[in-house]
Short mmCIF file of C-alpha atoms in Angstrom, two decimals:
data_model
loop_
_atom_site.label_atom_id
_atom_site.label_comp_id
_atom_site.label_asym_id
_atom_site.label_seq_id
_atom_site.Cartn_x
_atom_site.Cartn_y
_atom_site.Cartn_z
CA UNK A 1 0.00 0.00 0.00
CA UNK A 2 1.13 3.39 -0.20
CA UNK A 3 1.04 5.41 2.60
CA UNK A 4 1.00 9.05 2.41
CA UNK A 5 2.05 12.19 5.09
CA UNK A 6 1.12 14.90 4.29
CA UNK A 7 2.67 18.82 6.39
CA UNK A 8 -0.13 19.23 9.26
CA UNK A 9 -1.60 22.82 8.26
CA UNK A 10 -3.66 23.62 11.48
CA UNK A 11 -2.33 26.79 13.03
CA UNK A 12 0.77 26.03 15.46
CA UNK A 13 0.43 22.47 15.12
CA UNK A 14 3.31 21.35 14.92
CA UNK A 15 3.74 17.47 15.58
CA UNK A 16 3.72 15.08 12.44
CA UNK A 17 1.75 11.89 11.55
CA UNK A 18 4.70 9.22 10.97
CA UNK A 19 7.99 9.61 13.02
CA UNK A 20 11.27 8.41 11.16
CA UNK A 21 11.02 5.66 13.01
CA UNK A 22 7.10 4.50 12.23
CA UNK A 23 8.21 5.06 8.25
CA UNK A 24 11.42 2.29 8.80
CA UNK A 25 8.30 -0.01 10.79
CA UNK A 26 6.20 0.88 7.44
CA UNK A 27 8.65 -0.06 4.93
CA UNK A 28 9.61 -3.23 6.41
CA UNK A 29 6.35 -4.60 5.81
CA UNK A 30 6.51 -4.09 2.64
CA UNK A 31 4.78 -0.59 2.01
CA UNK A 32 5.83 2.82 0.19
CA UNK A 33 5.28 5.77 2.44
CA UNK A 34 5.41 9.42 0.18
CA UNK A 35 5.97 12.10 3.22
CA UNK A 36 6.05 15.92 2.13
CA UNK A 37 8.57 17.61 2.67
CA UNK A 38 9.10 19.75 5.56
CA UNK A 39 6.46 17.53 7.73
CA UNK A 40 8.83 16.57 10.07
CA UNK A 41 10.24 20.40 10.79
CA UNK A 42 8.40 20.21 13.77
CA UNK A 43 10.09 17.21 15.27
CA UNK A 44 13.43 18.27 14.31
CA UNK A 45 13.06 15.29 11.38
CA UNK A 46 14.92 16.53 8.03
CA UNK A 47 13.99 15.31 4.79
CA UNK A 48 16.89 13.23 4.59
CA UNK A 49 16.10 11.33 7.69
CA UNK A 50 12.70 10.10 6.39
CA UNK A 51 14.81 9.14 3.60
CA UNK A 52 17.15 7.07 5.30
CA UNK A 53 14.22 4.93 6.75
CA UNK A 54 12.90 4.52 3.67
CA UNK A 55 10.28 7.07 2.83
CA UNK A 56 9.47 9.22 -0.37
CA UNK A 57 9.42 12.51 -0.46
CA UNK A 58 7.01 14.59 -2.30
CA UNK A 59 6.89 18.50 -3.07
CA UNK A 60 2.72 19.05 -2.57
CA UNK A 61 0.17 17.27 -0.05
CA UNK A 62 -1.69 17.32 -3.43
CA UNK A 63 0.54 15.19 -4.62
CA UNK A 64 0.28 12.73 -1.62
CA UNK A 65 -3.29 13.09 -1.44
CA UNK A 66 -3.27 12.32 -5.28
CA UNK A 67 -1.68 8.97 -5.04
CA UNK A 68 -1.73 7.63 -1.27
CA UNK A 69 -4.38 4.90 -0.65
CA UNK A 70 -4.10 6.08 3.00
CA UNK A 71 -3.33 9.42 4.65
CA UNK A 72 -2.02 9.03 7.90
CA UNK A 73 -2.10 12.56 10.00
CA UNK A 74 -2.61 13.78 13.83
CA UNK A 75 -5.10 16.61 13.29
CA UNK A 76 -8.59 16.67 11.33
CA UNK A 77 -7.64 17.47 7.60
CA UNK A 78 -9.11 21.21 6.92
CA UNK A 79 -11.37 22.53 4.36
CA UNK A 80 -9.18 22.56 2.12
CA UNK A 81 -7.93 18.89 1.79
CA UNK A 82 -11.80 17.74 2.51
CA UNK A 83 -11.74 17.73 -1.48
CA UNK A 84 -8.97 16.14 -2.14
CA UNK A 85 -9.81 12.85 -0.66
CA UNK A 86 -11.84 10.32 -2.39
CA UNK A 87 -13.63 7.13 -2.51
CA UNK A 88 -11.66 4.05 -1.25
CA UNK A 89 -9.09 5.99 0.40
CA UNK A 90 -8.56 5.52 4.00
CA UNK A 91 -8.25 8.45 6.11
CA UNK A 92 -6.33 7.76 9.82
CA UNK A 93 -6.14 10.77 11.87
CA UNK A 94 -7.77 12.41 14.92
CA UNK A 95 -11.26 13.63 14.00
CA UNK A 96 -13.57 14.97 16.62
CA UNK A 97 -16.51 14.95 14.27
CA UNK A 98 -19.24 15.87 16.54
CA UNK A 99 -19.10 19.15 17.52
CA UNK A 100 -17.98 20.17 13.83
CA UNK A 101 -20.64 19.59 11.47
CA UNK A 102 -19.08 21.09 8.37
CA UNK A 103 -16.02 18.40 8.52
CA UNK A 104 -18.53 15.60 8.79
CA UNK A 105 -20.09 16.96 5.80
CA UNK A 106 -16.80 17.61 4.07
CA UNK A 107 -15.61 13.37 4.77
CA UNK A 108 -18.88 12.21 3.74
CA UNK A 109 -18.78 14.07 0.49
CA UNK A 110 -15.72 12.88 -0.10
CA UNK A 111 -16.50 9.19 -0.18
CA UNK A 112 -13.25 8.01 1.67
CA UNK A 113 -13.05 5.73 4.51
CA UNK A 114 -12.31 7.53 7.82
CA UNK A 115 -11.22 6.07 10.94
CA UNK A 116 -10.34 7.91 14.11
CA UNK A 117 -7.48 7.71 16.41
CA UNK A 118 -9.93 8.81 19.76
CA UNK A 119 -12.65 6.13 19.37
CA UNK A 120 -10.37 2.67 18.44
CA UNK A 121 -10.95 0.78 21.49
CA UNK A 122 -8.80 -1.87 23.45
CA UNK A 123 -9.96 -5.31 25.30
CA UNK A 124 -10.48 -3.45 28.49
CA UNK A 125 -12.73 -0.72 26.70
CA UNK A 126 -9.99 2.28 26.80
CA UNK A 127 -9.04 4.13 24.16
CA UNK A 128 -5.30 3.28 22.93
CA UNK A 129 -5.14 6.35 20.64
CA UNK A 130 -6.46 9.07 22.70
CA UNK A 131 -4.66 7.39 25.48
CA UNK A 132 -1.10 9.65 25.16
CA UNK A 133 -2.19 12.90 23.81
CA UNK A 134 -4.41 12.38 26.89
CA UNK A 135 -1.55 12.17 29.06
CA UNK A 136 0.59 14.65 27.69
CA UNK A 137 -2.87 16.97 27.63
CA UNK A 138 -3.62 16.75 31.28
CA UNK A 139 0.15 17.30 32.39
CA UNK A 140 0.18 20.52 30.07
CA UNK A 141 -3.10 21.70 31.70
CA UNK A 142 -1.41 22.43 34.79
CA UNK A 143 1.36 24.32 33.23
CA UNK A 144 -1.34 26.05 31.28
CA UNK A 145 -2.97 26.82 34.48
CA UNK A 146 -0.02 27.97 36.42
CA UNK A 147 0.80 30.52 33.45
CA UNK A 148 -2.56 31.87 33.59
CA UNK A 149 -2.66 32.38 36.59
CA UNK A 150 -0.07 34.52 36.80
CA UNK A 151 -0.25 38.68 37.29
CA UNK A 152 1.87 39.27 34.02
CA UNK A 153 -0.70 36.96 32.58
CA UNK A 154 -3.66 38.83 33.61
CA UNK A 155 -4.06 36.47 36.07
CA UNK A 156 -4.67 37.30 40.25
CA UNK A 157 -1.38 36.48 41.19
CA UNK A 158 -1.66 32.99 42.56
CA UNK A 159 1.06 30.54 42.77
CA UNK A 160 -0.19 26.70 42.45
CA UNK A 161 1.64 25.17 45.39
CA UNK A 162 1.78 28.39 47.56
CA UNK A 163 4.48 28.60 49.99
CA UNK A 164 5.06 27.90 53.95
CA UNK A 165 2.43 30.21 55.22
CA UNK A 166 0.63 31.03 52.30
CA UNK A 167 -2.00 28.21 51.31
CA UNK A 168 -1.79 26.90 47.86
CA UNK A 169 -4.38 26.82 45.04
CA UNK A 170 -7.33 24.62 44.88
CA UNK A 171 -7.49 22.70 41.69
CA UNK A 172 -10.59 21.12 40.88
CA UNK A 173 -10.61 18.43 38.11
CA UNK A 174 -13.95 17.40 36.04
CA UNK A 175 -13.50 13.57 34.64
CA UNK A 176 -11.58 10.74 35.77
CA UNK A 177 -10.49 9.42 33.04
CA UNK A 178 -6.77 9.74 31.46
CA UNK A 179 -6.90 13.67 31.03
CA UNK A 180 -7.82 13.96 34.87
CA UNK A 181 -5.46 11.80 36.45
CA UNK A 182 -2.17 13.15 34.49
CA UNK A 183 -3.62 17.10 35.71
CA UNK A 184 -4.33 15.73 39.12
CA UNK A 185 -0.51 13.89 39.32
CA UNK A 186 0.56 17.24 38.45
CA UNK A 187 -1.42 19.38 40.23
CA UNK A 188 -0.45 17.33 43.62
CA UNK A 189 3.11 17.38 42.53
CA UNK A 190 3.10 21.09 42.52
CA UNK A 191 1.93 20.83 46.08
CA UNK A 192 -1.75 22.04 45.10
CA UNK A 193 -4.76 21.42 47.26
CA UNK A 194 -6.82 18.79 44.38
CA UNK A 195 -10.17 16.82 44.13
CA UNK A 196 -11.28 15.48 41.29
CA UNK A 197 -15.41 14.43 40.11
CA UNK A 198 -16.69 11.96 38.45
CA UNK A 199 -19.85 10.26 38.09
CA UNK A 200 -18.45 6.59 38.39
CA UNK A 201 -18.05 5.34 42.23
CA UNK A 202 -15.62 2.38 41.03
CA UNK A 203 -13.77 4.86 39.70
CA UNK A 204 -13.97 6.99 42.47
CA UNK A 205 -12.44 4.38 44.85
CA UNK A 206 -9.66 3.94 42.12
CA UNK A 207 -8.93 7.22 42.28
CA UNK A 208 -8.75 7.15 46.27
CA UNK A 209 -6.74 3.92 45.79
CA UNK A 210 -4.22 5.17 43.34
CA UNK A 211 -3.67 8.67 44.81
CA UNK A 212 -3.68 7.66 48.40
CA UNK A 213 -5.81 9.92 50.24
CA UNK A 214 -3.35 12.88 48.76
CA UNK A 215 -6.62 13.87 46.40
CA UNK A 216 -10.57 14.96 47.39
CA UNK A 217 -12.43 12.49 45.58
CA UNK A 218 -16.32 13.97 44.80
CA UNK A 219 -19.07 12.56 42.88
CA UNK A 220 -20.17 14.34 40.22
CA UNK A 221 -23.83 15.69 41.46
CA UNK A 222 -24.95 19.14 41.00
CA UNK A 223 -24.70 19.88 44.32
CA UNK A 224 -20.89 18.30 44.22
CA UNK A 225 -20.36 19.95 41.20
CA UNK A 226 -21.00 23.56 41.94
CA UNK A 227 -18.84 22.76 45.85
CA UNK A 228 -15.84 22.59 44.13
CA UNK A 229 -15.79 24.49 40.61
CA UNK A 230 -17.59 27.54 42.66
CA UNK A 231 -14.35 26.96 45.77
CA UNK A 232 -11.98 26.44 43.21
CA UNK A 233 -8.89 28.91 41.51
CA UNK A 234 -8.24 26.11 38.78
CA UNK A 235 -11.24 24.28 36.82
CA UNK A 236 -9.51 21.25 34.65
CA UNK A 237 -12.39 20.28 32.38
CA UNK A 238 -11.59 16.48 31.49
CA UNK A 239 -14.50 15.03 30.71
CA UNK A 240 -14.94 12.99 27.36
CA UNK A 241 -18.19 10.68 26.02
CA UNK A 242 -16.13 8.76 22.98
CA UNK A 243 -17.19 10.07 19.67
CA UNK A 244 -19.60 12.60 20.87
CA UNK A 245 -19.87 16.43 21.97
CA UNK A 246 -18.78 16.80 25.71
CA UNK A 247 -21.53 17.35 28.69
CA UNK A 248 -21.68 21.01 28.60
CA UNK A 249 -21.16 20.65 33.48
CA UNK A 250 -20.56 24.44 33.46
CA UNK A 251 -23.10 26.90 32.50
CA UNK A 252 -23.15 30.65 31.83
CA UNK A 253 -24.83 31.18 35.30
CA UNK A 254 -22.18 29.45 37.58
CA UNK A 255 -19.39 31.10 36.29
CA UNK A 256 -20.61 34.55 37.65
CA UNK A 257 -20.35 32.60 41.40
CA UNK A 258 -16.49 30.91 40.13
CA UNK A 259 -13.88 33.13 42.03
CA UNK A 260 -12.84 36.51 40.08
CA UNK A 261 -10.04 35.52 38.23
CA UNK A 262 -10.42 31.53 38.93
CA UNK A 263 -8.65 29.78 35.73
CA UNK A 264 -10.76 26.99 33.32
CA UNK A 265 -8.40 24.70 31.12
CA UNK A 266 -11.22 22.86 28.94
CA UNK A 267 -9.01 19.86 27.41
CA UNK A 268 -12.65 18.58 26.65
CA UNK A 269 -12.78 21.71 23.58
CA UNK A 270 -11.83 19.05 21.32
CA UNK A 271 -15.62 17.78 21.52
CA UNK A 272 -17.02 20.77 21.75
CA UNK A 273 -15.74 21.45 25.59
CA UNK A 274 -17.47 21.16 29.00
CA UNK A 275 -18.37 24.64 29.47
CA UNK A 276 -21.48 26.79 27.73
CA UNK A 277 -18.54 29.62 27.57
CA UNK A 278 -16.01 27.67 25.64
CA UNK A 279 -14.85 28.23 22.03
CA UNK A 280 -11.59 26.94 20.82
CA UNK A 281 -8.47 29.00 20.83
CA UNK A 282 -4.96 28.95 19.55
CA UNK A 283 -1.15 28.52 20.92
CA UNK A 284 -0.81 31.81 19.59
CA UNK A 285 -3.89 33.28 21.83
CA UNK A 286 -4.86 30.96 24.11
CA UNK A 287 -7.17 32.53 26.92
CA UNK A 288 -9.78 34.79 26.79
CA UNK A 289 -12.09 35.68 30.11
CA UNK A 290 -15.92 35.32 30.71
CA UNK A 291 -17.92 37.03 33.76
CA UNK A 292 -13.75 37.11 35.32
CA UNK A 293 -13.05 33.62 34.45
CA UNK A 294 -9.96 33.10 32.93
CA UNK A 295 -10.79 30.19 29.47
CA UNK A 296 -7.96 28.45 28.10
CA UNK A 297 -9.45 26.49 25.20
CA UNK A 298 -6.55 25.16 23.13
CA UNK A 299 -7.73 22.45 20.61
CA UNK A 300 -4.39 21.16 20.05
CA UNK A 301 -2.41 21.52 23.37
CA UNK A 302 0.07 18.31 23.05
CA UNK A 303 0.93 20.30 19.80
CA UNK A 304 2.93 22.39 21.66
CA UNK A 305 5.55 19.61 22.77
CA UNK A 306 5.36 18.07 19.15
CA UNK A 307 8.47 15.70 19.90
CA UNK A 308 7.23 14.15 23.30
CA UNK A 309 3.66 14.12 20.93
CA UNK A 310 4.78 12.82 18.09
CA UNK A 311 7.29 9.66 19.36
CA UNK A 312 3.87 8.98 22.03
CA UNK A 313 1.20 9.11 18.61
CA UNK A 314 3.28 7.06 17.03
CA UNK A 315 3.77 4.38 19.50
CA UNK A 316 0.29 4.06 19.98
CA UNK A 317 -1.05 3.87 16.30
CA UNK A 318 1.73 1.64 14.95
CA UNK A 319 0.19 -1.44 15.06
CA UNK A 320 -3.41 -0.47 14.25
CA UNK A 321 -1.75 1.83 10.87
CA UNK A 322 -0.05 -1.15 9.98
CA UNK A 323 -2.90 -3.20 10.45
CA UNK A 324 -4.76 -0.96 7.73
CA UNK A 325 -1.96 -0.73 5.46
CA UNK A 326 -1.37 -4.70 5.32
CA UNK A 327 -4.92 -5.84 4.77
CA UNK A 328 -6.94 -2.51 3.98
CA UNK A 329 -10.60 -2.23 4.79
CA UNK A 330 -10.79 -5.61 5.94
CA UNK A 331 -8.35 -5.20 8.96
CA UNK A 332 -11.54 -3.30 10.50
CA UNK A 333 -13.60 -6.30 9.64
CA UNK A 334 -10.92 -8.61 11.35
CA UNK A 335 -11.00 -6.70 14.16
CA UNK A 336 -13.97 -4.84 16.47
CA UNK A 337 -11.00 -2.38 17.96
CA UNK A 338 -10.53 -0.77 14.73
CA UNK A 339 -14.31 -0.92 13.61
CA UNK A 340 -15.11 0.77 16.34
CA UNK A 341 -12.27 3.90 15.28
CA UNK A 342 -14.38 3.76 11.92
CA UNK A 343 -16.84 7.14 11.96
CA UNK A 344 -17.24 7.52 8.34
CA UNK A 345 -17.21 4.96 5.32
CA UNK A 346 -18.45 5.52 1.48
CA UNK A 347 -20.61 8.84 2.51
CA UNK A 348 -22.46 6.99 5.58
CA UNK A 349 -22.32 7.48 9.51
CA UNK A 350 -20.45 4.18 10.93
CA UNK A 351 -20.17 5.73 14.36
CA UNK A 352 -22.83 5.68 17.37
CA UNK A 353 -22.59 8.70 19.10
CA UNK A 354 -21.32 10.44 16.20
CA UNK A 355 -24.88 9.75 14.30
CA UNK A 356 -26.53 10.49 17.42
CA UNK A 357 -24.50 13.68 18.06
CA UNK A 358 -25.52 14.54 14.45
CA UNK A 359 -29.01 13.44 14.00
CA UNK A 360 -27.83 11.85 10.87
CA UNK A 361 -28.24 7.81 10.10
CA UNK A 362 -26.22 5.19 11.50
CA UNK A 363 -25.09 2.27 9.72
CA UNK A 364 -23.04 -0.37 11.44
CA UNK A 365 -19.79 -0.91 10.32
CA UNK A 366 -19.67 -4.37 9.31
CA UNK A 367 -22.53 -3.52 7.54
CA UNK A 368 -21.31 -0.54 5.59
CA UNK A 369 -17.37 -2.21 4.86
CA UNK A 370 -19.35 -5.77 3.36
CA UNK A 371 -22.00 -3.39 1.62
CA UNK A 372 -18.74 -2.03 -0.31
CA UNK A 373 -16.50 -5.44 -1.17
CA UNK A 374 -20.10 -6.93 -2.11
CA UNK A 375 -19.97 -4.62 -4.69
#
C-alpha cells in the first residue's frame, strides 16, 4: 500500500503523523510511504532522515493526497484537503466529528473511509489512541494553568503550590479518566490542594486507591459539582463521552459565582468542551475571560511539545496503521477495535454517538465495509 504524510496545516500544530522511526516499521512490511517535505520540521526530522528509513518525499500534499491509498495525520484534515480525498481511500487521523458539522459533511462528500485515532478501542474498553495525547494533555493543563494564573498573565497572582504560610491553590478536576489523572498527578506534585469528580463510584475508589488519600475524591452531582468548581482557583475540564460532543457541566450562570479571576483549562474543547462559555483557541492566543473567568481552550495543546507528541502518537497507532496498510478495509472487519475507530465509510455514519451527536443515520460498520466489497 502506499502510505501518504502529508505537512499538518492547522495553526501552530506542529507534531507530524509518521515519526522516522514508524516510516522504517512501514517499509519493512513491505509498504511505500510518500511524506512531504518539511512535515517533520516540527520534530526536528529533516527530509533526509525520512529518507534514510525509507520514505518518499514529495513536493505538494496534493501530490500525496493524489496517489496515497491512505493518509495518515494527527489533526482533522481542513477545508481545504476535505476535497482532495476520495472514494476508497482511507483516512487515519484524529477527528472529533461531533461538535464540527461542516467536517462531517466535508468526509462524507468525499467518499473516503475515515477512521479515528480517539474512538479505536482496546480489550479493556480504553481508548489506545487518545490514550497519550491524553496524558501529555492533562500534564500541560497544569502548566497552562499555572501561566494563567499569573499577574503578568492577567491572572490574580496565585502561585499553584503556595508557599510555607501562604495556602496553595485549589485545583478542581472534572473527569476521571486519562486527562484527569495526568492534571491531578501534576497538580499534587506542585503541592496544590486537588479533588477530582466523576460520576463513576468504582472509579472513584480507584482514584482514592491510586492517589492515596493525597486527592478529594467527589461525585459528580450538581450539588458536588457547583462545591468545588464555585471553591476552586483552577477548573480542569476532562471530561470525554467517545465520539460525541462533551456534557456542557458548566453553565453561563455558575461562572458569575467561580472566584474573580479563577482559571478553566477545557481539554474537553476538542468535543465541543465542557463549558457553555467555551470556544476553541490557539497557541498563539490561548485565553480569553468570561464574567472574570480566565478560558484556556486550546484544541491542540500536546501540539505544543510536538516531539514528546509525536514519538507517544506514534507508538500508539503503529500497530493499528499497519494493520490498515497490510490488509486494507478488511483489517476493521478482522478486528472490532478498529471498527469501532471507523466514523465515516463511502458517505455513511459508521459511528454511534457520532450519528446520534448529528441526528444523521447510523449504519453499522460491518454492515457498511461488506455493503462495499459486495460490490
Amino acid at each position: 500500500m502506499l502510505v501518504g504524510v502529508p505537512k499538518e496545516i492547522k495553526p501552530q500544530e506542529y507534531r507530524v503523523g509518521l515519526t522516522p522511526g514508524a516510516v522504517r516499521e512501514y517499509v519493512h512490511h513491505g509498504h511505500t510511504v510518500l511524506i512531504q517535505s518539511g512535515a517533520g520540521a516540527g520534530i526536528g526530522a529533516a527530509d533526509e532522515a525520512y529518507r534514510t528509513a525509507g520514505a518518499q518525499i514529495a513536493a505538494t500534499a496534493e501530490e500525496i493526497f493524489a496517489k496515497a491509498d491512505m493518509v495518515v495525520k494527527v489533526k482533522e484534515p481542513q477545508p481545504s484537503e476535505w476535497p482532495q480525498l476520495r472514494p476508497g481511500q482511507i483516512l487515519f487521523t484524529y477527528l472529533h466529528l461531533a461538535p464540527d458539522p461542516e467536517q462531517t459533511q466535508g468526509l462524507l462528500k468525499s467518499g473516503c473511509t475515515a477512521v479515528a485515532y480517539e474512538t479505536v478501542t482496546d480489550p479493556r474498553g480504553g481508548l489506545p489512541l487518545l490514550a497519550p495525547m491524553s496524558e501529555v494533555a492533562g500534564r500541560l493543563a497544569l502548566e497552562a494553568a499555572g501561566a494563567a494564573l499569573r499577574k503578568p498573565a492577567g491572572g490574580p497572582g496565585l502561585l499553584l503550590g503556595g508557599v510555607p504560610g501562604v495556602p496553595p491553590a485549589k485545583v478542581a478536576v472534572l473527569g476521571g479518566g486519562v486527562v484527569g489523572i495526568h492534571a491531578a498527578r501534576m497538580a499534587v506534585g506542585l503541592g496544590a490542594e486537588v479533588s477530582i469528580l466523576d460520576r463513576s463510584l468504582p472509579r472513584l475508589r480507584q482514584l482514592d486507591d491510586l492517589f492515596g488519600g493525597r486527592v478529594r475524591t467527589a461525585y459528580s452531582s450538581l450539588e458536588g459539582l457547583e462545591r468545588e468548581v464555585f471553591s476552586a482557583d483552577v477548573v480542569v475540564g476532562a471530561v470525554l463521552v467517545p465520539g460525541a460532543n462533551a456534557p456542557k457541566l458548566i453553565t453561563r450562570p455558575m461562572l458569575k459565582r467561580m472566584k474573580p479571576g479563577a482559571v478553566l483549562v477545557d481539554v474537553a474543547i476538542d468535543q465541543g468542551g465542557c463549558a457553555e462559555t467555551s470556544h476553541a483557541t490557539t497557541h498563539a492566543e490561548p485565553t480569553y475571560v468570561v464574567d472574570g473567568v480566565i478560558h484556556y481552550c486550546v484544541a491542540n495543546m500536546p501540539g505544543a511539545v510536538p516531539l514528546t507528541s509525536s514519538h507517544a502518537l506514534n507508538n500508539a497507532t503503529l500497530p493499528f496503521g499497519l494493520a490498515l496498510a497490510d490488509r486494507g478495509v478488511e483489517a476493521i472487519l478482522a478486528d472490532r477495535h478498529l471498527a469501532d475507530g471507523l466514523n465515516v465509510h463511502a458517505g455513511q455514519i459508521t459511528h454511534p454517538a457520532l450519528a446520534e451527536s448529528t441526528g444523521l443515520a447510523y449504519v453499522a460498520p460491518h454492515k457498511a465495509l461488506e455493503r462495499k466489497l459486495a460490490a
